[in-house]
XYZ file of N, CA and C in Angstrom:
423
model
N 0.413 -6.786 85.714
C -0.619 -7.801 85.760
C 0.001 -9.182 85.918
N 0.992 -9.484 85.110
C 1.560 -10.828 85.161
C 2.218 -11.108 86.509
N 2.837 -10.120 87.092
C 3.489 -10.339 88.395
C 2.457 -10.716 89.452
N 1.395 -9.946 89.562
C 0.404 -10.172 90.604
C -0.500 -11.371 90.311
N -0.922 -11.545 89.090
C -1.829 -12.645 88.756
C -1.110 -13.978 88.713
N 0.104 -13.985 88.172
C 0.786 -15.252 87.961
C 1.565 -15.747 89.174
N 1.688 -14.911 90.198
C 2.457 -15.330 91.364
C 1.894 -16.612 91.976
N 0.583 -16.740 92.050
C -0.044 -17.931 92.618
C 0.195 -19.157 91.743
N 0.126 -18.977 90.429
C 0.385 -20.103 89.534
C 1.839 -20.539 89.619
N 2.727 -19.573 89.714
C 4.146 -19.886 89.869
C 4.379 -20.629 91.187
N 3.695 -20.202 92.237
C 3.803 -20.886 93.536
C 3.302 -22.324 93.412
N 2.192 -22.526 92.712
C 1.653 -23.875 92.507
C 2.668 -24.736 91.760
N 3.256 -24.180 90.698
C 4.226 -24.925 89.901
C 5.437 -25.346 90.739
N 5.774 -24.559 91.734
C 6.915 -24.878 92.604
C 6.530 -25.746 93.799
N 5.241 -26.027 93.937
C 4.792 -26.816 95.078
C 4.631 -25.998 96.349
N 4.590 -24.682 96.212
C 4.420 -23.811 97.373
C 2.939 -23.686 97.719
N 2.653 -23.407 98.980
C 1.263 -23.335 99.421
C 0.883 -21.953 99.938
N 1.691 -20.958 99.702
C 1.338 -19.621 100.161
C 2.105 -18.542 99.432
N 1.479 -17.382 99.335
C 2.090 -16.180 98.768
C 1.554 -15.000 99.567
N 2.225 -13.881 99.506
C 1.738 -12.727 100.245
C 2.452 -11.449 99.855
N 1.997 -10.377 100.439
C 2.569 -9.060 100.205
C 3.376 -8.630 101.423
N 4.352 -7.815 101.211
C 5.098 -7.197 102.299
C 4.228 -6.158 102.973
N 3.454 -5.464 102.168
C 2.701 -4.321 102.648
C 1.449 -4.152 101.785
N 0.305 -3.977 102.425
C -0.938 -3.817 101.668
C -1.269 -2.351 101.414
N -0.977 -1.491 102.365
C -1.282 -0.074 102.209
C -0.243 0.724 102.987
N 0.248 1.790 102.401
C 1.257 2.598 103.080
C 0.582 3.660 103.948
N 1.333 4.190 104.875
C 0.833 5.248 105.758
C 1.847 6.397 105.753
N 1.401 7.585 106.093
C 2.274 8.761 106.078
C 3.478 8.631 106.994
N 3.350 7.931 108.089
C 4.409 7.916 109.089
C 5.536 6.950 108.766
N 5.504 6.304 107.617
C 6.559 5.369 107.251
C 7.764 6.144 106.727
N 8.772 6.262 107.541
C 9.968 7.027 107.165
C 10.772 6.327 106.066
N 10.658 4.996 105.979
C 11.471 4.272 105.006
C 10.931 4.404 103.588
N 9.724 4.919 103.398
C 9.137 5.061 102.080
C 9.716 6.303 101.403
N 10.901 6.151 100.845
C 11.583 7.308 100.258
C 11.751 7.175 98.746
N 10.866 6.392 98.111
C 10.959 6.210 96.672
C 10.607 7.473 95.903
N 10.879 7.500 94.603
C 10.621 8.695 93.794
C 9.136 8.933 93.514
N 8.292 7.925 93.716
C 6.862 8.079 93.451
C 6.134 8.474 94.727
N 4.982 9.082 94.548
C 4.189 9.506 95.702
C 3.813 8.309 96.561
N 3.683 8.541 97.842
C 3.261 7.470 98.734
C 1.909 6.946 98.285
N 1.762 5.640 98.357
C 0.504 5.026 97.963
C 0.451 4.603 96.512
N 1.442 4.977 95.715
C 1.399 4.677 94.288
C 1.323 3.180 94.014
N 2.023 2.380 94.821
C 2.041 0.933 94.621
C 1.171 0.192 95.620
N 0.282 0.880 96.319
C -0.567 0.212 97.298
C -1.413 -0.869 96.636
N -1.735 -1.878 97.414
C -2.597 -2.946 96.948
C -4.051 -2.545 97.165
N -4.293 -1.850 98.253
C -5.609 -1.282 98.505
C -5.419 0.190 98.841
N -6.444 0.977 98.599
C -6.384 2.392 98.910
C -7.402 2.700 100.002
N -7.004 3.545 100.924
C -7.911 4.027 101.952
C -8.250 5.475 101.658
N -9.021 6.087 102.512
C -9.440 7.462 102.259
C -8.299 8.457 102.433
N -7.488 8.293 103.454
C -6.456 9.294 103.767
C -5.316 9.251 102.757
N -5.022 10.381 102.166
C -3.879 10.558 101.256
C -3.859 9.558 100.102
N -5.009 9.193 99.596
C -5.082 8.232 98.509
C -4.804 8.916 97.183
N -4.029 8.275 96.301
C -3.801 8.854 94.973
C -4.994 8.646 94.040
N -6.024 7.940 94.507
C -7.233 7.745 93.708
C -8.430 8.306 94.460
N -9.482 8.642 93.728
C -10.707 9.151 94.338
C -11.452 7.980 94.973
N -11.552 7.977 96.288
C -12.220 6.877 96.985
C -13.720 7.105 97.121
N -14.211 8.255 96.779
C -15.641 8.576 96.789
C -16.369 8.074 98.026
N -15.774 8.275 99.178
C -16.428 7.908 100.422
C -16.241 6.463 100.856
N -15.653 5.618 100.008
C -15.420 4.226 100.384
C -14.263 4.154 101.380
N -14.326 3.201 102.283
C -13.245 3.063 103.266
C -12.038 2.347 102.670
N -12.272 1.342 101.825
C -11.181 0.601 101.188
C -11.522 0.419 99.715
N -10.582 0.747 98.863
C -10.730 0.589 97.424
C -9.638 -0.373 96.953
N -10.003 -1.490 96.312
C -8.973 -2.399 95.801
C -8.296 -1.807 94.569
N -7.017 -2.027 94.467
C -6.282 -1.580 93.280
C -6.382 -2.645 92.190
N -5.890 -2.316 91.021
C -5.820 -3.319 89.954
C -4.908 -4.459 90.361
N -3.866 -4.129 91.114
C -2.956 -5.161 91.617
C -3.717 -6.137 92.508
N -4.577 -5.594 93.384
C -5.349 -6.448 94.281
C -6.312 -7.348 93.491
N -6.956 -6.789 92.475
C -7.887 -7.585 91.665
C -7.135 -8.685 90.917
N -5.963 -8.377 90.376
C -5.154 -9.400 89.706
C -4.715 -10.462 90.711
N -4.344 -10.030 91.906
C -3.946 -10.951 92.971
C -5.111 -11.899 93.309
N -6.304 -11.327 93.475
C -7.492 -12.128 93.792
C -7.742 -13.158 92.695
N -7.633 -12.750 91.449
C -7.821 -13.690 90.349
C -6.781 -14.805 90.396
N -5.556 -14.455 90.751
C -4.502 -15.460 90.873
C -4.793 -16.472 91.978
N -5.328 -15.998 93.093
C -5.710 -16.893 94.183
C -6.826 -17.824 93.715
N -7.775 -17.281 92.948
C -8.834 -18.120 92.396
C -8.268 -19.155 91.428
N -7.296 -18.760 90.603
C -6.633 -19.708 89.704
C -6.008 -20.844 90.510
N -5.334 -20.474 91.584
C -4.677 -21.464 92.443
C -5.711 -22.449 92.994
N -6.848 -21.945 93.410
C -7.901 -22.812 93.963
C -8.407 -23.787 92.905
N -8.570 -23.340 91.671
C -8.971 -24.253 90.601
C -7.929 -25.361 90.437
N -6.659 -25.004 90.489
C -5.595 -25.989 90.332
C -5.615 -27.009 91.459
N -5.799 -26.537 92.673
C -5.849 -27.434 93.832
C -7.063 -28.360 93.726
N -8.203 -27.809 93.333
C -9.395 -28.645 93.177
C -9.171 -29.721 92.123
N -8.567 -29.332 91.005
C -8.299 -30.313 89.955
C -7.327 -31.376 90.458
N -6.313 -30.966 91.165
C -5.331 -31.904 91.709
C -6.012 -32.923 92.643
N -6.913 -32.470 93.471
C -7.626 -33.366 94.404
C -8.508 -34.362 93.662
N -9.211 -33.877 92.648
C -10.091 -34.761 91.894
C -9.267 -35.768 91.095
N -8.130 -35.349 90.590
C -7.243 -36.276 89.872
C -6.861 -37.438 90.784
N -6.500 -37.141 92.013
C -6.114 -38.202 92.952
C -7.283 -39.133 93.254
N -8.463 -38.584 93.316
C -9.654 -39.407 93.560
C -9.942 -40.312 92.362
N -9.832 -39.740 91.158
C -10.085 -40.509 89.937
C -9.000 -41.562 89.730
N -7.789 -41.265 90.138
C -6.664 -42.185 89.938
C -6.933 -43.561 90.563
N -7.719 -43.613 91.617
C -8.043 -44.882 92.291
C -8.843 -45.809 91.379
N -9.592 -45.212 90.417
C -10.474 -46.007 89.552
C -10.059 -46.022 88.088
N -9.431 -44.924 87.656
C -9.142 -44.786 86.219
C -7.791 -44.089 86.044
N -6.752 -44.864 86.022
C -5.379 -44.341 85.927
C -5.165 -43.521 84.651
N -5.720 -43.991 83.548
C -5.539 -43.295 82.270
C -6.179 -41.902 82.306
N -7.407 -41.810 82.786
C -8.097 -40.517 82.873
C -7.355 -39.568 83.813
N -6.845 -40.110 84.906
C -6.094 -39.288 85.857
C -4.810 -38.773 85.228
N -4.118 -39.632 84.505
C -2.877 -39.207 83.833
C -3.142 -38.129 82.789
N -4.237 -38.273 82.040
C -4.585 -37.274 81.027
C -4.895 -35.922 81.685
N -5.662 -35.967 82.760
C -6.003 -34.722 83.460
C -4.767 -34.088 84.085
N -3.885 -34.916 84.618
C -2.654 -34.378 85.204
C -1.782 -33.729 84.138
N -1.782 -34.305 82.959
C -1.044 -33.712 81.840
C -1.610 -32.342 81.482
N -2.935 -32.225 81.491
C -3.583 -30.937 81.241
C -3.177 -29.935 82.318
N -3.249 -30.355 83.556
C -2.892 -29.484 84.679
C -1.466 -28.962 84.542
N -0.529 -29.858 84.363
C 0.886 -29.476 84.287
C 1.154 -28.596 83.064
N 0.594 -28.974 81.916
C 0.872 -28.214 80.689
C 0.274 -26.807 80.746
N -0.914 -26.672 81.320
C -1.545 -25.347 81.391
C -0.778 -24.424 82.340
N -0.373 -24.948 83.478
C 0.404 -24.129 84.419
C 1.721 -23.707 83.774
N 2.407 -24.651 83.160
C 3.691 -24.343 82.514
C 3.510 -23.306 81.402
N 2.477 -23.466 80.618
C 2.223 -22.545 79.503
C 2.032 -21.108 79.998
N 1.276 -20.949 81.072
C 1.018 -19.613 81.611
C 2.277 -19.031 82.252
N 2.926 -19.820 83.085
C 4.076 -19.329 83.845
C 5.259 -18.990 82.937
N 5.421 -19.737 81.855
C 6.559 -19.467 80.958
C 6.263 -18.400 79.906
N 5.034 -17.887 79.878
C 4.657 -16.834 78.930
C 3.956 -15.686 79.642
N 4.613 -15.060 80.615
C 3.943 -14.020 81.405
C 3.550 -12.781 80.608
N 4.114 -12.601 79.445
C 3.776 -11.422 78.643
C 2.420 -11.565 77.947
N 1.892 -12.784 77.916
C 0.616 -13.034 77.243
C -0.478 -13.276 78.285
N -1.150 -12.213 78.699
C -2.168 -12.302 79.742
C -3.377 -13.129 79.309
N -3.619 -13.266 78.024
C -4.768 -14.039 77.547
C -4.629 -15.526 77.860
N -3.407 -16.009 77.973
C -3.198 -17.431 78.218
C -3.817 -17.893 79.533
N -3.800 -17.036 80.538
C -4.344 -17.446 81.831
C -5.858 -17.649 81.740
N -6.528 -16.878 80.923
C -7.972 -17.061 80.741
C -8.259 -18.359 79.985
N -7.461 -18.628 78.972
C -7.596 -19.885 78.232
C -7.313 -21.069 79.153
N -6.284 -20.940 79.964
C -5.929 -22.019 80.890
C -7.037 -22.270 81.892
N -7.634 -21.205 82.396
C -8.712 -21.389 83.379
C -9.892 -22.132 82.737
N -10.215 -21.806 81.488
C -11.301 -22.516 80.797
C -10.966 -23.996 80.646
N -9.753 -24.282 80.229
C -9.328 -25.671 80.027
C -9.319 -26.433 81.346
N -8.803 -25.804 82.379
C -8.746 -26.455 83.695
C -10.151 -26.664 84.248
N -11.023 -25.680 84.090
C -12.410 -25.812 84.552
C -13.115 -26.952 83.829
N -12.950 -27.004 82.524
C -13.579 -28.063 81.729
C -13.079 -29.434 82.184
N -11.780 -29.560 82.373
C -11.193 -30.821 82.833
C -11.704 -31.179 84.222
N -11.795 -30.197 85.087
C -12.289 -30.417 86.444
C -13.736 -30.929 86.425
N -14.598 -30.303 85.644
C -15.994 -30.731 85.573
C -16.123 -32.128 84.963
N -15.329 -32.408 83.940
C -15.365 -33.744 83.332
C -14.937 -34.805 84.339
N -13.902 -34.532 85.095
C -13.433 -35.499 86.097
C -14.443 -35.672 87.224
N -15.066 -34.583 87.632
C -16.084 -34.690 88.688
C -17.237 -35.581 88.230
N -17.554 -35.536 86.946
C -18.585 -36.431 86.405
C -18.151 -37.881 86.544
N -16.894 -38.170 86.296
C -16.377 -39.535 86.455
C -16.486 -39.990 87.900
N -16.241 -39.097 88.825
C -16.308 -39.430 90.249
C -17.754 -39.741 90.643
N -18.712 -39.019 90.078
C -20.129 -39.210 90.407
C -20.686 -40.537 89.919
N -20.092 -41.059 88.847
C -20.610 -42.308 88.246
C -20.281 -43.496 89.089
């Protein structure tokens, strides 16, 4: 969970603007897939053919890894939105912008440096969301 969910936050902390997978779904004809686990075990999405999970007629089934990845992308978007609003607020209220930036930096650092505690990312998202909404109110005034 921490690898897939926190990758986007780690990318944000480093100033990176993209993350991705080498491979989303494996296929039978991949000769290089010679690991000890069955093919498809680490897939990000599952298809109907040779799936290790019951797809029940669905064409694509997201894995837990994919859901964690999606949540991480959403976390990244919250961070970017907060960063943009901070810059907008900074033009009018330097102190409020500095306080919000401190929240942004501290929450990202807290999550990234404690990957074993998955609950922190939920707490961070609440704090970042609250800060984002408060700042947007300042922009509206």
